[in-house]
C-alpha angles and dihedrals in degrees: 000000000000092000093060098028133114112285088219144012107305121246126203134177111239091223091057088056093057109105126225137191123272122019116355116249124246087249095055090043090051091039093053093042089052091049100050093044089052087050091049094047103032105014085235147054142194121252124202118217128198120270093255091051091049093057092054089051094052092046087053093053088051093052089049092056098051090050097054093040089062093046120103122262093239115038118212118270095249087063103052111114113248093182089230105184090203086064094053094117100034102055112129135158129007127350139173135206106190091182092062091033086234134137130192147181115207115207109197114168113231090032110042115070111231089208118069117256095226128016098247101069127042119191122237110296126250099021098144095050092049091044093056090043098052091039093055087044090053096051095047088054088050092051091047088058093049090052089052091047090052092250124154117259115288097357098170096052096110090059100047126079120273115266101252110020117250124235112295091004117137119208121250089197113078137198113211123195105204140192125192122196104356105189090219089053101069092175107153100330094144087062095042108041133072132180122232125213087266094055102250121136114228122186118245105197116205091248117054093219140006132207127204119234090215133108092230131005126193119194127190114184133182092209134040120250104101109126130185130193113238128209092268086055096249119140107240119196109231107187098044099111105013121157119225091255094050138092139174124250126188137167127252144210096275086055091052094052100042085053096048094245094310095121109044118211123248118250107210142176136183124227122187115209133191091021090172092074098039116109104175107023125236111312121199134176108214120189115191118193102210131183124244118279091230101053134077133240105234130158098225090123092053091053091045087058093049099259119151109242121207125233089253092056096046098095125063119242133214111244090222094054095041090057091052095048126100112241115200103215095201089076097051104069106050092102132057118250127252084018094176094060137066114208127241114218104266100223125132090231089066093060113114129197110267094358110063128194096302101066096138086052095051092046089053089048093050092052089050104050095133092048096234120183118257114277114256091244092059097038086055089050093055100047087051092051093050091051094049092050087051094051093047095044090051087057090046097050095056090048093049094243125151113217136201115198118205118225128244097270093048092047094056085058091056104053090085097041126094098210108046131146089246088063095038088055096048089052099046097046096043097241105205118269114257097022114110116238105204134132112259092236090066089061130085111247092257094058090044092059091045083049092054096041087055105044099027110059112222096015116139134177087260098047115125092337141039106246131197116208104230132184114271087244092056090045090053092050090049090052091050093051 
């Protein structure tokens, strides 16, 4: 994936992601491919709004700076944010988190009044318009990812808010106007700041990273400092060179659950540099597209599209329970994102008339018109492949080694090579002597089952799937098909 990946964070025009009736255009297929590949490599992408929308975002940031500038240095105790997961769909108005030196104003349609409660304090301006703009963008991104995963059109409609909201409905999605490190808001800065050798002050949050529980998040900041961890474990600065009409978009935990782990959520953190010259702090507009609280996250659409669904995603989870659970992030990133796809290089010169840049995807879709489930042999191979990667990753993590796994097509070419990534990984991590290190797709089905029973405690041949034992020759033929 790394060899054929994007050289930098993917940038797509929002107008190119808007679906239309009939055959998809080349620009749509290219934008979907770039967006999906950027999510796979960097867990984020950059979307470009039209000029008129960019002006609305900039005015929203200007209004945010003015709003937080007039706030008191120390907020009342009842406005201190406690991060109570039970209140995930009920936040509204002003909150403060002194430990992270952060303030926010949550706008939630149906709950947040648009008019000031008293005549002395006005909320940030333009919130309804900005909410609608970023909400539409998040839904377009979600539909683009669904297209790439070969799901039906708008597969997540049932778990999203109505557009527009019905009478007495409260929005699950939220627009947060945030401010980090406002100079007049001391908070707990003595616990959260450190000085570099060059004299710069950097914010060090109590938690090294955060992960959103949203489906899709969109962030527009007025200053650089937003980082996301890529699939190689590096922290990438996303908003260092954002244009006035650009914003960062990234997936969250709900999308990870709804796609059976095929789309990894973004680990992110915020750093503040050059604090001495900062008059207003770092202001951001953060929109989170959330599922409705009274629905459930299931992977039925993934099964219908023929994707393998692992045991941990088999049972539907009520959204309200999912939002209140603790999700350890160290278990989310031991697998490559979008594992069932090989990515075509996203370059305009590779667009062909009538085919577009997603030819491999179109070929797979043509062969899967009836949305048949994966054959047992292929599901078995994918399960064994996942277990092997997890075991190798555990050893590599203990030794501090960065790994690159080859995909199925690459590995088939490496079988007859003396120097291959598989052989190099085995030598580098010190794979135990006498334990065969081969990719499970090279093994017959009986050997795959033995591999899983040995390395996946509690796994049986009937676990999560009904597997028939076929002959190796038949298995090889199914892989080729």
